[in-house]
Amino acid sequence: MKKILSLLLLFPLYLAAQQKTGGEIKNIIVITSDGLRWQEIFKGMDPALANNRRFNQGDSAGIYKQYWADSPEERRKKLMPFFWNVIAAKGQLYGNRSFDNKVDNANPYWFSYPGYNEIFTGYPDTAVNSNEYMPNPHVTVLEYINQQPAFKGKVAAFGAWEAFDRIFNKERCGFPVTAAYSPTGGAHPTDREQLINAMLKDSYKPFGNDECLDVFTHYEAMEHLRQRKPRVLFIGYGETDEWAHGGRYKDYLNTIKQVDEWIKDIWTYVQSNPEYKDKTAILITCDHGRGDTVKEQWTGHGSKHITDSHEIWIAAMGPGLPAKGELKTPMQLYQKQIAQTIASLLGLHYKANHPVADAIKEIKEK
């Protein structure tokens, strides 16, 4: 009887602790925006690029009207209002090198397939050295999570780039991977998925058949989230990289703003749905950086030619994670730590037949 009374007395304290920390993470949404530089994340619009006729698409005035402010803090808020009004207040942002807060690729290549492999395997395998690399021989953290009984059939991935089929090894992984122009919805698509598939088939293809426009990837993922309620979801946007490679700085900035708006939409849905509200974390990052030391090199990346394109960033927010905001302390993190971090946030320990880097302990630390 005394034990029961003690438990009853302690229960309100437990509830208060849960409310204070925000509860337990049961689900996670991992989001990437390909080749999105830390410079725009933390400083907003770059006037050197906005003023450059090679890159401003003949509309420097339009770029300034939409994105200019006197300070980097104001500019970044104009470009990414959700990041800087919500994640900065309730989550964590790593990678502002102005404060010696560093996040880097550990792989030696600094382009997409090696970067995504590093994100999802925790292993910067030097054999993964091409964007045309074969279906991934490594079991990714998403595949590992899908093998756990509590998550079986509750994992899904959506990406604008066709290589995600190989990065996740679609034929082996056991969860749905929808990449580029692959139809969404499986054998029983919803009415909305049927419409998306028809629009995708008839859509303009500015990047050829290898990559669709992000709008399709976003709405495919959102429909899957609403209808099938996954516990682990990946969304990979691609246009930030495509417009940057094309030297189209205005389009690049507009895409960043759109991605920020979509992340807001995802979070708004999550927080309005009882299955996800206060039970879901988001983790956002990129596969590689871009040039900046030499301004004209912002269009490219890769270790052979662009020495600062290994510089990346990470953002995270969710129940129980301390609201640290923008990290301004010297620190060195690596992309390879993300895989185990994803597992750790769900209370799992990712095991594989290859080395896996430790999780980012700072994300959970008070």
XYZ file of C-alpha atoms in Angstrom:
366
model
C 0.000 0.000 0.000
C 2.854 2.373 0.882
C 4.443 1.648 -2.506
C 1.195 2.474 -4.299
C 0.843 5.733 -2.351
C 4.445 6.620 -3.151
C 3.846 5.995 -6.832
C 0.696 8.104 -6.783
C 2.588 10.931 -5.113
C 5.408 10.702 -7.635
C 3.130 10.541 -10.699
C 2.404 14.306 -10.835
C 6.151 14.952 -10.679
C 6.651 12.560 -13.595
C 3.966 14.337 -15.609
C 5.526 17.700 -14.852
C 8.916 16.431 -15.992
C 7.420 15.089 -19.210
C 5.695 18.400 -19.896
C 8.890 20.295 -19.168
C 11.021 18.226 -21.546
C 8.243 17.821 -24.089
C 7.836 14.057 -23.885
C 9.496 11.198 -25.717
C 10.481 11.046 -29.382
C 8.492 8.294 -31.106
C 8.885 9.450 -34.717
C 11.450 11.312 -36.785
C 11.388 13.188 -40.085
C 14.782 13.621 -41.755
C 14.985 16.374 -44.371
C 17.815 17.327 -46.720
C 18.192 20.186 -49.170
C 20.898 19.263 -51.636
C 23.966 21.492 -51.586
C 22.369 24.250 -49.495
C 25.259 26.319 -48.145
C 25.724 27.189 -44.491
C 26.465 30.727 -45.607
C 22.830 31.340 -46.623
C 21.497 29.467 -43.579
C 23.373 31.696 -41.138
C 23.947 34.917 -43.108
C 21.078 35.092 -45.580
C 21.482 36.622 -49.024
C 25.079 37.192 -50.169
C 25.316 40.705 -51.687
C 28.442 39.755 -53.644
C 26.407 37.180 -55.574
C 23.232 39.262 -55.776
C 25.245 42.072 -57.383
C 27.083 39.806 -59.810
C 25.533 39.912 -63.294
C 26.747 36.369 -63.952
C 24.501 35.054 -61.189
C 21.628 37.448 -60.416
C 19.582 36.555 -63.523
C 19.270 40.219 -64.412
C 17.237 40.999 -61.312
C 19.516 42.329 -58.603
C 16.790 44.811 -57.626
C 14.257 42.009 -57.144
C 16.665 39.982 -55.012
C 17.398 42.997 -52.826
C 13.731 43.873 -52.477
C 12.864 40.409 -51.201
C 15.928 39.399 -49.206
C 18.073 42.389 -48.253
C 18.482 43.730 -44.716
C 21.349 45.522 -43.023
C 22.501 42.658 -40.792
C 23.073 38.941 -41.485
C 20.638 38.154 -38.662
C 17.864 40.116 -40.370
C 18.712 38.765 -43.826
C 18.596 35.134 -42.747
C 15.231 35.697 -41.104
C 13.863 37.113 -44.363
C 15.167 34.125 -46.285
C 14.213 31.400 -43.791
C 11.579 32.698 -41.363
C 10.661 29.253 -39.997
C 14.283 28.391 -39.256
C 14.947 31.654 -37.467
C 11.601 32.253 -35.754
C 10.808 28.677 -34.717
C 13.804 26.317 -34.902
C 16.118 28.983 -33.471
C 13.686 29.424 -30.554
C 12.738 25.786 -29.943
C 15.502 23.733 -31.547
C 19.192 23.716 -32.407
C 21.308 24.934 -35.337
C 24.892 23.783 -35.849
C 27.444 24.960 -38.390
C 27.949 28.719 -38.127
C 31.673 28.873 -38.734
C 31.727 32.542 -37.752
C 31.747 31.137 -34.192
C 34.088 28.258 -35.041
C 31.054 25.957 -34.831
C 31.854 23.452 -37.546
C 30.055 20.600 -39.282
C 31.973 18.856 -42.056
C 31.852 15.977 -44.487
C 34.105 13.157 -43.287
C 34.141 11.553 -46.741
C 36.919 12.882 -48.991
C 34.775 13.696 -52.042
C 32.201 16.376 -51.126
C 29.461 15.537 -53.587
C 26.075 13.887 -53.400
C 26.128 10.070 -53.321
C 29.107 9.937 -50.918
C 27.386 12.572 -48.766
C 24.053 10.781 -48.560
C 25.825 7.487 -47.935
C 27.657 9.147 -45.043
C 24.428 10.605 -43.639
C 22.571 7.309 -43.671
C 25.311 4.759 -42.924
C 27.529 6.718 -40.554
C 30.428 5.430 -42.618
C 32.377 7.657 -45.041
C 33.294 4.724 -47.256
C 35.976 5.773 -49.754
C 34.708 3.108 -52.166
C 31.532 5.169 -52.599
C 33.200 7.613 -54.966
C 30.718 8.363 -57.744
C 27.178 9.645 -58.202
C 26.719 6.658 -60.517
C 27.731 4.221 -57.761
C 25.908 0.900 -57.667
C 23.040 0.065 -55.287
C 24.421 0.650 -51.820
C 25.984 -2.504 -50.336
C 25.664 -0.984 -46.856
C 22.537 -1.309 -44.732
C 21.457 2.263 -44.010
C 20.086 3.390 -40.670
C 16.605 3.577 -42.239
C 16.842 -0.046 -43.354
C 18.076 -1.021 -39.883
C 15.194 0.821 -38.218
C 12.684 -0.834 -40.560
C 14.030 -4.215 -39.406
C 13.050 -3.462 -35.804
C 9.609 -4.891 -34.908
C 8.179 -1.599 -33.617
C 9.072 0.173 -36.881
C 8.473 -2.542 -39.470
C 6.463 -1.101 -42.354
C 6.622 2.382 -40.820
C 9.611 3.769 -42.751
C 9.499 5.616 -46.096
C 11.797 7.762 -48.237
C 11.031 10.390 -50.881
C 13.691 12.147 -52.928
C 13.800 14.334 -56.017
C 16.967 12.626 -57.312
C 16.839 9.205 -58.977
C 19.988 8.056 -57.123
C 18.028 7.654 -53.891
C 16.840 4.329 -55.317
C 20.479 3.209 -55.183
C 21.498 5.075 -52.034
C 18.842 3.217 -50.027
C 19.080 0.076 -52.203
C 15.396 0.058 -53.084
C 15.376 -3.589 -54.157
C 16.712 -4.779 -50.798
C 15.786 -2.249 -48.127
C 12.209 -3.376 -47.464
C 10.604 0.074 -47.289
C 9.130 2.291 -50.039
C 11.573 4.593 -51.821
C 10.024 7.088 -54.248
C 12.652 8.926 -56.267
C 12.511 11.345 -59.213
C 9.813 10.227 -61.674
C 8.860 6.971 -59.967
C 5.101 6.860 -59.330
C 3.980 7.308 -55.749
C 1.393 5.365 -53.760
C 2.400 1.804 -54.573
C -0.279 -0.635 -55.722
C -3.127 1.362 -54.178
C -2.528 5.082 -54.718
C -4.983 7.547 -53.253
C -6.860 9.927 -55.539
C -4.340 12.628 -54.699
C -1.427 10.297 -55.471
C -2.994 9.385 -58.807
C -3.176 13.094 -59.638
C 0.451 13.634 -58.567
C 1.515 10.708 -60.765
C -0.325 12.122 -63.779
C 1.139 15.589 -63.238
C 4.613 14.144 -62.734
C 4.381 12.254 -66.016
C 3.332 15.380 -67.928
C 5.537 17.860 -66.087
C 8.326 20.041 -67.395
C 11.661 18.295 -66.818
C 14.346 20.998 -66.507
C 16.830 18.495 -65.059
C 16.041 15.647 -67.449
C 14.812 12.290 -66.202
C 17.270 12.116 -63.297
C 15.520 14.607 -61.048
C 12.006 15.970 -60.673
C 10.976 19.361 -59.370
C 10.795 19.508 -55.578
C 7.091 20.312 -55.525
C 6.300 16.715 -56.527
C 8.588 15.183 -53.918
C 7.113 17.390 -51.210
C 3.477 16.595 -51.921
C 4.196 12.885 -52.404
C 5.793 12.807 -48.962
C 3.001 14.845 -47.360
C 0.315 12.550 -48.748
C 2.198 9.510 -47.453
C 2.542 11.196 -44.060
C -1.182 11.938 -43.876
C -2.479 8.639 -45.203
C 0.027 6.026 -44.007
C 1.401 7.574 -40.815
C 5.068 6.484 -41.018
C 7.215 6.673 -37.904
C 10.366 7.443 -39.881
C 10.209 9.608 -43.007
C 12.946 10.980 -45.249
C 12.376 13.883 -47.661
C 15.193 14.909 -49.995
C 14.795 18.194 -51.895
C 17.107 18.825 -54.842
C 16.551 22.188 -56.505
C 18.962 24.129 -54.292
C 21.798 22.179 -55.901
C 20.427 22.353 -59.434
C 19.904 26.120 -59.501
C 23.289 26.684 -57.881
C 25.041 24.561 -60.508
C 23.276 26.682 -63.113
C 24.562 29.894 -61.520
C 20.991 31.080 -60.894
C 21.290 32.830 -57.537
C 17.767 34.263 -57.551
C 16.244 30.824 -58.180
C 18.533 29.340 -55.534
C 17.362 31.863 -52.936
C 13.707 31.416 -53.881
C 14.098 27.653 -53.513
C 15.632 28.050 -50.054
C 12.658 30.170 -49.014
C 10.268 27.560 -50.427
C 12.025 24.707 -48.612
C 11.763 26.687 -45.373
C 8.028 27.129 -46.026
C 7.597 23.404 -46.686
C 9.409 22.507 -43.477
C 7.005 24.851 -41.685
C 4.081 22.999 -43.329
C 5.486 19.640 -42.217
C 5.928 20.856 -38.645
C 2.474 22.459 -38.574
C 0.902 19.175 -39.679
C 2.931 17.170 -37.176
C 1.942 19.453 -34.310
C -1.745 19.389 -35.270
C -2.016 15.591 -35.502
C -2.480 13.609 -32.254
C -0.354 10.707 -33.529
C 2.627 13.010 -34.031
C 2.127 16.023 -31.755
C 4.905 16.305 -29.144
C 6.198 12.876 -30.203
C 8.096 13.784 -33.368
C 11.549 15.191 -34.065
C 12.825 16.762 -37.263
C 16.471 16.669 -38.332
C 17.539 18.797 -41.298
C 20.875 18.869 -43.114
C 22.570 18.741 -46.526
C 24.851 16.367 -48.407
C 27.733 18.767 -49.109
C 28.658 22.431 -49.119
C 29.631 24.793 -51.930
C 32.428 27.217 -52.688
C 32.595 30.613 -51.001
C 36.224 31.621 -50.429
C 36.341 32.212 -54.176
C 32.884 33.696 -54.740
C 32.567 32.420 -58.318
C 32.920 28.861 -56.977
C 29.554 28.977 -55.190
C 28.106 27.134 -58.189
C 30.202 24.035 -57.557
C 31.563 21.604 -55.019
C 33.941 18.667 -54.797
C 37.298 18.145 -53.121
C 39.298 18.151 -56.361
C 38.620 21.798 -57.129
C 36.721 23.585 -54.339
C 38.516 23.456 -51.025
C 35.713 24.740 -48.770
C 32.824 22.637 -50.114
C 33.014 20.165 -47.215
C 31.389 22.722 -44.909
C 27.821 21.773 -43.968
C 25.237 22.331 -41.196
C 22.609 20.529 -39.093
C 19.315 21.648 -37.532
C 17.188 19.646 -35.094
C 14.018 20.137 -33.062
C 11.757 17.827 -31.126
C 10.298 16.807 -27.771
C 12.867 16.518 -25.022
C 15.596 18.201 -27.053
C 16.921 21.340 -25.366
C 16.192 24.629 -27.096
C 19.800 25.706 -27.653
C 19.117 27.805 -30.721
C 22.119 28.826 -32.791
C 25.225 27.176 -31.344
C 27.938 29.786 -30.845
C 30.569 27.670 -29.103
C 33.601 26.152 -30.877
C 32.766 22.595 -31.887
C 33.613 20.020 -34.542
C 30.871 17.698 -35.767
C 30.826 15.409 -38.792
C 28.184 14.250 -41.212
C 28.985 10.637 -40.312
C 27.477 11.208 -36.845
C 23.974 11.765 -38.219
C 23.041 8.098 -38.772
C 23.570 7.041 -35.165
C 21.927 10.289 -34.035
C 18.757 9.341 -35.941
C 18.718 5.934 -34.245
C 19.554 7.380 -30.832
C 16.693 9.861 -30.960
C 14.350 6.885 -31.384
C 15.952 4.977 -28.511
C 17.816 2.590 -30.818
C 21.465 1.743 -31.425
C 22.265 1.336 -35.114
C 24.434 -1.702 -35.840
C 25.932 -2.584 -39.216
C 28.678 -4.635 -40.852
C 30.819 -1.522 -41.117
C 32.040 1.144 -38.683
C 29.341 3.574 -37.505
C 30.330 6.925 -35.998
C 28.989 7.919 -32.594
C 25.818 9.992 -32.286
C 25.966 13.747 -31.749
C 25.711 13.809 -27.967
C 25.217 17.584 -27.890
C 21.743 17.263 -29.432
C 20.402 15.556 -26.296
C 22.592 17.252 -23.705
C 20.997 19.995 -21.621
